[in-house]
Structure formats: structure tokens, C-alpha cells
mmCIF file of C-alpha atoms in Angstrom:
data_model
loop_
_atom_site.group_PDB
_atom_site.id
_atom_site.type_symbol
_atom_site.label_atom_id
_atom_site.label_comp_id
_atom_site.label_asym_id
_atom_site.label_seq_id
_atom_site.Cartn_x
_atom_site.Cartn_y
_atom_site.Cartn_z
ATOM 1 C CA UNK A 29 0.000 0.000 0.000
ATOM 2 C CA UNK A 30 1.266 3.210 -0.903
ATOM 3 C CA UNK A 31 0.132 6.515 0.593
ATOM 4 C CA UNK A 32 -0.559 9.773 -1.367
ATOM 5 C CA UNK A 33 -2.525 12.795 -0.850
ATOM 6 C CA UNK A 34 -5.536 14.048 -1.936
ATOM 7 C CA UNK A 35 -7.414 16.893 -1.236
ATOM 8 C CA UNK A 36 -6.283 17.313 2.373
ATOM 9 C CA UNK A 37 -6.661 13.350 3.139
ATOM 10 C CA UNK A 38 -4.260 10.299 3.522
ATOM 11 C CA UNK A 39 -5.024 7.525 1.139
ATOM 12 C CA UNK A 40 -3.682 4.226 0.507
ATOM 13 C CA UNK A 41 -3.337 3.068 -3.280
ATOM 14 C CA UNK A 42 -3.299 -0.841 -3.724
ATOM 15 C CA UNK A 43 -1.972 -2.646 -6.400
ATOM 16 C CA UNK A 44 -5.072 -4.428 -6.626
ATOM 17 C CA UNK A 45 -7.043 -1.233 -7.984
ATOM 18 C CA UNK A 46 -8.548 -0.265 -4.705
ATOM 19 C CA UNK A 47 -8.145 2.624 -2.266
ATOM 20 C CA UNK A 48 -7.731 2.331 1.364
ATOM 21 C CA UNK A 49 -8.372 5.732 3.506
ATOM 22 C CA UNK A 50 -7.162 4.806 6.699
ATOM 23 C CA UNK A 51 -8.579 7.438 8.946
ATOM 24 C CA UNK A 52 -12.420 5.817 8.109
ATOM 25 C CA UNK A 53 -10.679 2.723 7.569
ATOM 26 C CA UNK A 54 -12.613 2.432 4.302
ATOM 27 C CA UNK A 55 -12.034 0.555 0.936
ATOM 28 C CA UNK A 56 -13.323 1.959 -1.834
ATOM 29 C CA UNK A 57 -13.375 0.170 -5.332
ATOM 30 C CA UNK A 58 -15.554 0.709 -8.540
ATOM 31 C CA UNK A 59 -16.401 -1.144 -11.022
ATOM 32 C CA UNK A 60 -16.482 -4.876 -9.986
ATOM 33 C CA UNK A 61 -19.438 -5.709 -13.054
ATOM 34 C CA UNK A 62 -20.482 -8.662 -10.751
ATOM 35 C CA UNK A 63 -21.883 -11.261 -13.271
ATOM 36 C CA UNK A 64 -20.514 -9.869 -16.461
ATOM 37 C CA UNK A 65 -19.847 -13.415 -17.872
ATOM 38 C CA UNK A 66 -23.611 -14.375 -16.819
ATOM 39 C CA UNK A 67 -24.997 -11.204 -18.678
ATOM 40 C CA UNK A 68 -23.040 -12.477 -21.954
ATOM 41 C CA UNK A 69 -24.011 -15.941 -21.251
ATOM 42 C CA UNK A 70 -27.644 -15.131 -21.414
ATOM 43 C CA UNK A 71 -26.778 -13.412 -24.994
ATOM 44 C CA UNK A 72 -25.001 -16.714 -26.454
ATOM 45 C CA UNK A 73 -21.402 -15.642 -25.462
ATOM 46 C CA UNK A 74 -20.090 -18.037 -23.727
ATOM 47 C CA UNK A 75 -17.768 -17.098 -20.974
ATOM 48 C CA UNK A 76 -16.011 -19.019 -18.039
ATOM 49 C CA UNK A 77 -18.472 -18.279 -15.155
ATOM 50 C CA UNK A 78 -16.090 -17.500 -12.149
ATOM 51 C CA UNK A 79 -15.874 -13.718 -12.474
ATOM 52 C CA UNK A 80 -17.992 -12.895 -9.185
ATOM 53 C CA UNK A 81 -16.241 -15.435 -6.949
ATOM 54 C CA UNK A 82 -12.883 -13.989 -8.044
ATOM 55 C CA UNK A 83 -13.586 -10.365 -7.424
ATOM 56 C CA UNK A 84 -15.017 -11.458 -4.204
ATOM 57 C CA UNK A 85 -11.895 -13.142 -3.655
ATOM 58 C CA UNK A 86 -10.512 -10.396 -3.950
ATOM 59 C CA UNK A 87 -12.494 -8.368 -1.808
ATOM 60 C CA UNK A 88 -12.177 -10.647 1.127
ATOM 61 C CA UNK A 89 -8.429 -10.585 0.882
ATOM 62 C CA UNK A 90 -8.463 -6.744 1.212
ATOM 63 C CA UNK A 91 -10.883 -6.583 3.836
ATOM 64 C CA UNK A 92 -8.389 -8.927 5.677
ATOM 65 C CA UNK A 93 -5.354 -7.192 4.853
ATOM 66 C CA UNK A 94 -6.594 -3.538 5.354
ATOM 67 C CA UNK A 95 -8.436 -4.361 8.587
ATOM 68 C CA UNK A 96 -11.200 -2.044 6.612
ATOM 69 C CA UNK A 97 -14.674 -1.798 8.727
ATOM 70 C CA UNK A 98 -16.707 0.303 5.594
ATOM 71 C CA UNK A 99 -16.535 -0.176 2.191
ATOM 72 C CA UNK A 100 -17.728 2.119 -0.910
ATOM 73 C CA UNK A 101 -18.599 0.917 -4.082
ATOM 74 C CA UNK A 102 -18.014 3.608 -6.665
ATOM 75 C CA UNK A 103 -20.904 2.436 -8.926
ATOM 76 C CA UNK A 104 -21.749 -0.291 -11.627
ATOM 77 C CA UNK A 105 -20.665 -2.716 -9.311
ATOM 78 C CA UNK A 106 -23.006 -5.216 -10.747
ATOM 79 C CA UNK A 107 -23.043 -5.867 -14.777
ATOM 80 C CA UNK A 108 -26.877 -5.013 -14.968
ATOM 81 C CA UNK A 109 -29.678 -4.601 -12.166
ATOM 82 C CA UNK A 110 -30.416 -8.177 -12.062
ATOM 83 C CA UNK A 111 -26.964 -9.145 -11.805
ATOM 84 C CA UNK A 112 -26.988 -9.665 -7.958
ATOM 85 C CA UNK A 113 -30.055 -11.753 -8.558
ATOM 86 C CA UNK A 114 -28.205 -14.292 -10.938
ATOM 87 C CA UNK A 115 -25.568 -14.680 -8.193
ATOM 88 C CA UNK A 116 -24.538 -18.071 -7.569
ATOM 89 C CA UNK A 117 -25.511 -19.514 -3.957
ATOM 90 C CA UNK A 118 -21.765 -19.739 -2.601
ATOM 91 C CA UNK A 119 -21.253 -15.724 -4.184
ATOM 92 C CA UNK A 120 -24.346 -14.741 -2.742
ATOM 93 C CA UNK A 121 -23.321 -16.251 0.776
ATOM 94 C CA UNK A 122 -19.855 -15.197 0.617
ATOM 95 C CA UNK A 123 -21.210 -10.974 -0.598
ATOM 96 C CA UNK A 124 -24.147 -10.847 1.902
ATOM 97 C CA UNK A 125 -21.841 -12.205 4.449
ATOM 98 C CA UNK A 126 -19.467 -8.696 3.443
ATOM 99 C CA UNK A 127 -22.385 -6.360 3.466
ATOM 100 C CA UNK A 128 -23.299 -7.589 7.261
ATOM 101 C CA UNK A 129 -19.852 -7.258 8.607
ATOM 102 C CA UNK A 130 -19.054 -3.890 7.042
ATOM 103 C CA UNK A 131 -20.483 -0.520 6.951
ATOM 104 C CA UNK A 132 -21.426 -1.318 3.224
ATOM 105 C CA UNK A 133 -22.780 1.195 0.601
ATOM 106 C CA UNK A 134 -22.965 0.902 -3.269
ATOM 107 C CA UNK A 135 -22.983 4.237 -5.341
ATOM 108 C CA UNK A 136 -25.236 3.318 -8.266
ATOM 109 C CA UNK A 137 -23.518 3.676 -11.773
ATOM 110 C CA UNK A 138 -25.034 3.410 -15.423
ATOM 111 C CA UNK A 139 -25.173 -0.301 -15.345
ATOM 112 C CA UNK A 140 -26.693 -0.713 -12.072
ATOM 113 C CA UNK A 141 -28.429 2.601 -12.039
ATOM 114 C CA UNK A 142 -31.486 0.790 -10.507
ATOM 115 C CA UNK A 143 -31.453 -2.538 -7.767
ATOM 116 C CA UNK A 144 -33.364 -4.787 -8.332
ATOM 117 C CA UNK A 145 -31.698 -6.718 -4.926
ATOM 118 C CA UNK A 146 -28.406 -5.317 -3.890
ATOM 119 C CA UNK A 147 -27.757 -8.148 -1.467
ATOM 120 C CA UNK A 148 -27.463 -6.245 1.594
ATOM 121 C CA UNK A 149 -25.963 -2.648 2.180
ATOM 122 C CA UNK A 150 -27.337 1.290 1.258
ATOM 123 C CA UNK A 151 -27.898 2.229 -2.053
ATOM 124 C CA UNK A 152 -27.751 5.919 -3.142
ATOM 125 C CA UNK A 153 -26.775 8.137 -6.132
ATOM 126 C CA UNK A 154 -23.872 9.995 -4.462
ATOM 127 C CA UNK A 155 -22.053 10.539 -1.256
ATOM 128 C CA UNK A 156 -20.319 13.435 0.620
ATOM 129 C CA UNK A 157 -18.346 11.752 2.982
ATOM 130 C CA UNK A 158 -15.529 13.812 4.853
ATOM 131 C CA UNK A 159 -15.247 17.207 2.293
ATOM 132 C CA UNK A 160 -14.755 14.023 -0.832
ATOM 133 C CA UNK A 161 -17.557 13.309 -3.228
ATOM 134 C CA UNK A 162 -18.212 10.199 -4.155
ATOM 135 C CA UNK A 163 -19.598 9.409 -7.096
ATOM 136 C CA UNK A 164 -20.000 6.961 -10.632
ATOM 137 C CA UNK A 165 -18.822 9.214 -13.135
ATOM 138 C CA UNK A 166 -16.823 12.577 -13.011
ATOM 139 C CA UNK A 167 -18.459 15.611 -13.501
ATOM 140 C CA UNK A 168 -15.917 18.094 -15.212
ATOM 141 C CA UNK A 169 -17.668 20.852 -13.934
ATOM 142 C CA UNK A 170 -17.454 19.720 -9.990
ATOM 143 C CA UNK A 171 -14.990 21.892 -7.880
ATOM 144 C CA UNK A 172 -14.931 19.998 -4.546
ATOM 145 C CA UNK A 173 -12.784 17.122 -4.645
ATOM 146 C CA UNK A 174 -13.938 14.130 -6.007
ATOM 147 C CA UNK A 175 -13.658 10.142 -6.332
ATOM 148 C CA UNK A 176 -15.812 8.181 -9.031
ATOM 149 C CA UNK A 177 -14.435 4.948 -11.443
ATOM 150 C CA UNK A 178 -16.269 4.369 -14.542
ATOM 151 C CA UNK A 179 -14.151 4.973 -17.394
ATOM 152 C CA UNK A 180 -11.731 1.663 -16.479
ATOM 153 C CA UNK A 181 -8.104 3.731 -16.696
ATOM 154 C CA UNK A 182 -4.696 1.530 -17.853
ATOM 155 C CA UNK A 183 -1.995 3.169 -18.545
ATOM 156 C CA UNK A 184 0.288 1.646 -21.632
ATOM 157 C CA UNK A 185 3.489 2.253 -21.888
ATOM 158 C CA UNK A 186 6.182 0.979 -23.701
ATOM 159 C CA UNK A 187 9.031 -1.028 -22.426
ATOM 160 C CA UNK A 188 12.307 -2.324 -23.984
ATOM 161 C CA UNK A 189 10.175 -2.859 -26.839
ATOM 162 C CA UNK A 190 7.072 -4.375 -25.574
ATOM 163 C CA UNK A 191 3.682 -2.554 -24.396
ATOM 164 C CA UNK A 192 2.603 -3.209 -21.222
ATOM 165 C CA UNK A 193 -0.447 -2.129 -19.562
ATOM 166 C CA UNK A 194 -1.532 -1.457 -16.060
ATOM 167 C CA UNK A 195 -4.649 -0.797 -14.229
ATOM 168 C CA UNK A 196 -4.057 2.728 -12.540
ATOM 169 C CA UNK A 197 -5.757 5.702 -10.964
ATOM 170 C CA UNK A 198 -6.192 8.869 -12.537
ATOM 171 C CA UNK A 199 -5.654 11.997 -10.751
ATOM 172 C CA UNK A 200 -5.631 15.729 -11.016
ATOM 173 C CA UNK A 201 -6.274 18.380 -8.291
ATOM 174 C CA UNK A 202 -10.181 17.743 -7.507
ATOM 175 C CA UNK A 203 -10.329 14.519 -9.010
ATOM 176 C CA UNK A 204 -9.428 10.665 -8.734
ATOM 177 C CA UNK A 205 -10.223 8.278 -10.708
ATOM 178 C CA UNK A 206 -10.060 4.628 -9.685
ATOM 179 C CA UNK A 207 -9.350 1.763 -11.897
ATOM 180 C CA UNK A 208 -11.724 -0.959 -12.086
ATOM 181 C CA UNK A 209 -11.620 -3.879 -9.410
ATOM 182 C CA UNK A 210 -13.488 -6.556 -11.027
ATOM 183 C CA UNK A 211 -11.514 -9.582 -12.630
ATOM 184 C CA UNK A 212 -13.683 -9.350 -15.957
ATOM 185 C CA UNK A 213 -12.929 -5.382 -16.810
ATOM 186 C CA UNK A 214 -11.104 -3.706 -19.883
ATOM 187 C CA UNK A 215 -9.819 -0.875 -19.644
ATOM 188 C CA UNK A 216 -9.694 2.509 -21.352
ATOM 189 C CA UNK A 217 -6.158 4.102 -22.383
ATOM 190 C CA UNK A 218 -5.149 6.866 -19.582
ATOM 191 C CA UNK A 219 -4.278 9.363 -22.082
ATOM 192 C CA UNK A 220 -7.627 8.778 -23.939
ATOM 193 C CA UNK A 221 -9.901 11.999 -24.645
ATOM 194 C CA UNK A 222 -12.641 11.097 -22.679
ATOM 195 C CA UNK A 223 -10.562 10.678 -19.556
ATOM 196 C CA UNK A 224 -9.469 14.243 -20.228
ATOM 197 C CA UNK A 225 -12.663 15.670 -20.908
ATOM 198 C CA UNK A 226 -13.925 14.287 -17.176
ATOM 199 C CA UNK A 227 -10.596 15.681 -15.183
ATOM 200 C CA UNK A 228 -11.264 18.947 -17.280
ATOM 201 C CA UNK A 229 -7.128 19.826 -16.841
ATOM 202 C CA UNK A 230 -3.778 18.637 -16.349
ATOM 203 C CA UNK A 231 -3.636 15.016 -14.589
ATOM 204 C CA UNK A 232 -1.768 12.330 -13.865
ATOM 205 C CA UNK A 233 -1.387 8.447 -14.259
ATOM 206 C CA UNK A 234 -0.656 6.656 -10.387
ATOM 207 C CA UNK A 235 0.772 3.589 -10.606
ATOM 208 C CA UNK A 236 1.525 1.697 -7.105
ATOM 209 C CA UNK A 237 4.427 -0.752 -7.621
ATOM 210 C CA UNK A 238 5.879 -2.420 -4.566
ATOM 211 C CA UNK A 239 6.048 0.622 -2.030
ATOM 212 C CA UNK A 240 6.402 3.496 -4.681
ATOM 213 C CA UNK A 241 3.297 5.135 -6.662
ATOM 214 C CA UNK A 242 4.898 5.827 -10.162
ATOM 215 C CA UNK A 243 3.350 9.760 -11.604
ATOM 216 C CA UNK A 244 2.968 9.992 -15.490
ATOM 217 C CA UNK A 245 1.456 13.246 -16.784
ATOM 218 C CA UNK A 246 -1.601 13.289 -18.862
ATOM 219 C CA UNK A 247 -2.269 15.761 -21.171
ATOM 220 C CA UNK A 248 -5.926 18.034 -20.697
#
């Protein structure tokens, strides 16, 4: 975990595209798209149908990790509003068992704008929690500081002659990005217009590698 500063606050980045805030003791993560390969399934592509268990995996692991006791979902953290519905019964278990040990709320996004059954926790649009906003999807005209996910940011570079790309956080002086958490995500190119357009200025890539956070500037 590596810790930065934003907007007057301590936060934690994780390799694992999440955020710890250690003063709330709070993870937040966005995008986890919680029975993606279902959603495709029921459209006639077939795909391998372990996506929820693994981002729950996931999940678990950080909760144990971080010691977190409250947990933000930064919005379409199901595929569709069904998707917690289609759950299988050990995911179900396993996510209902998270949203009645921690102080759980999902921020609703575009693909889960409405619940059909949000298996435990509050649901709302938006939060102000501590002087940060958090919401889905950026709002270029917002001036108090702000965390949302939705646009997926990797950052490609180029290395001794091979691309690589990273999940990573997007940042400029009001706003942070975060990467998507779930383990069936793309991801949209750092430096990609539409990125811009939501930070509305200068920014940055954050990359956490071991115990550093590696900076590369974005243009606006």
C-alpha cells in the first residue's frame, strides 16, 4: 500500500485497484461488473463463469489485509440490475456475508443505475463523505474534490520494446479516478480523450508498484 494525498486526506493506493483511507478505515473500489460473464451468457457468449467469486476473492483478501470496517462501491458494481439476482448460492453467501460485517454502501452507476436486490448494504446516487464526493462518473464541472471509477483507466506504456499495460488511478487536483476492481474489466487508455474531458485539466497516471506510486502526466 502506498500513501498519497488528496485533497487534504491520507489515502492508501493498492496494487489491486482499490483505495484504502485509513482514517475511516474504508475501501473503496468501482467497477467490480459482478456477473458480467452471466450477462453475456444469457446473450449466447459463452464465458467461463467465475468472475464474481474472483472479485469477491478479492475483496475478502483486502478486507483482511486492510483491517477495513466500511466499504464504498463507486458504482456499476453489478453488470446489470439483475446481476446480484443471478448470483450463484456460494457468491451470494460469501457478498451478503461482506455487506453484514461492514459498513457497506454501493454508489449506483449506469449499469446498475437501478437494484433490483443489492444483497445487503445502502444504495444511493452519491455521497459526501468527509469534504470528498463520491460518485460513478466525473463531472468536469465539480470543484470539490472528487472520487468516481467508470471509465476503467490503464496506462500503456512501452518497455524495452514491448507494451505493457496497467490498471491505474487517474488523478488531477479535484479529481481521482479509480481503476476498475473486477476480474472481468477492460480498460480505457489513460491518455484517452474522454478521460481528459472528465478531469477537465492537467492530470496524472498513479501507478503503485511495490512501495512506490509511479506519476505519469496526462495531457488536458
Amino acid at each position: 500500500m502506498v500513501p498519497f494525498s488528496f485533497a487534504g486526506h491520507t489515502l492508501l493506493a493498492l496494487p489491486e485497484a482499490a483505495l484504502f483511507w485509513p482514517e475511516r478505515r474504508a475501501l473503496l473500489l468501482a467497477d467490480l461488473h459482478l456477473e458480467k460473464a452471466s450477462w453475456f451468457a444469457a446473450r449466447g457468449q459463452m464465458l467461463p463463469p467465475y468472475d464474481s467469486l474472483a472479485t469477491l476473492g478479492q475483496v475478502e483478501a483486502l478486507v483482511a489485509r486492510t483491517g477495513a470496517e466500511e466499504l464504498w462501491c463507486l458504482g456499476d458494481s453489478f453488470h446489470d440490475p439483475e446481476g446480484c439476482a443471478r448470483l450463484p448460492a456460494a457468491a451470494r453467501e460469501r457478498l451478503t456475508a461482506l455487506t453484514a460485517r461492514l459498513r457497506w454502501t454501493w454508489i449506483t452507476g449506469n449499469h446498475d443505475a437501478v437494484y433490483v436486490d443489492h444483497c445487503g448494504g445502502a444504495v444511493c446516487d452519491e455521497a459526501e463523505v468527509d469534504g470528498l464526493l463520491l460518485r460513478h462518473i466525473a463531472d468536469p464541472s465539480e470543484r470539490r474534490p472528487e472520487l468516481s471509477g467508470h471509465f476503467h483507466p490503464k496506462l500503456r506504456v512501452t518497455v524495452r520494446g514491448r507494451q505493457v499495460a496497467r490498471r491505474c488511478f487517474v488523478a488531477s487536483r479535484s479529481k481521482l479516478i479509480l481503476a476498475a476492481f473486477g476480474a472481468l474489466t477492460g480498460g480505457l487508455d489513460a491518455h484517452d480523450p474522454e478521460i481528459a474531458r472528465a478531469l477537465g485539466e492537467p492530470g496524472q497516471a498513479l501507478v503503485p508498484v511495490a512501495d512506490r506510486l509511479l506519476r505519469f502526466p496526462l495531457a488536458a
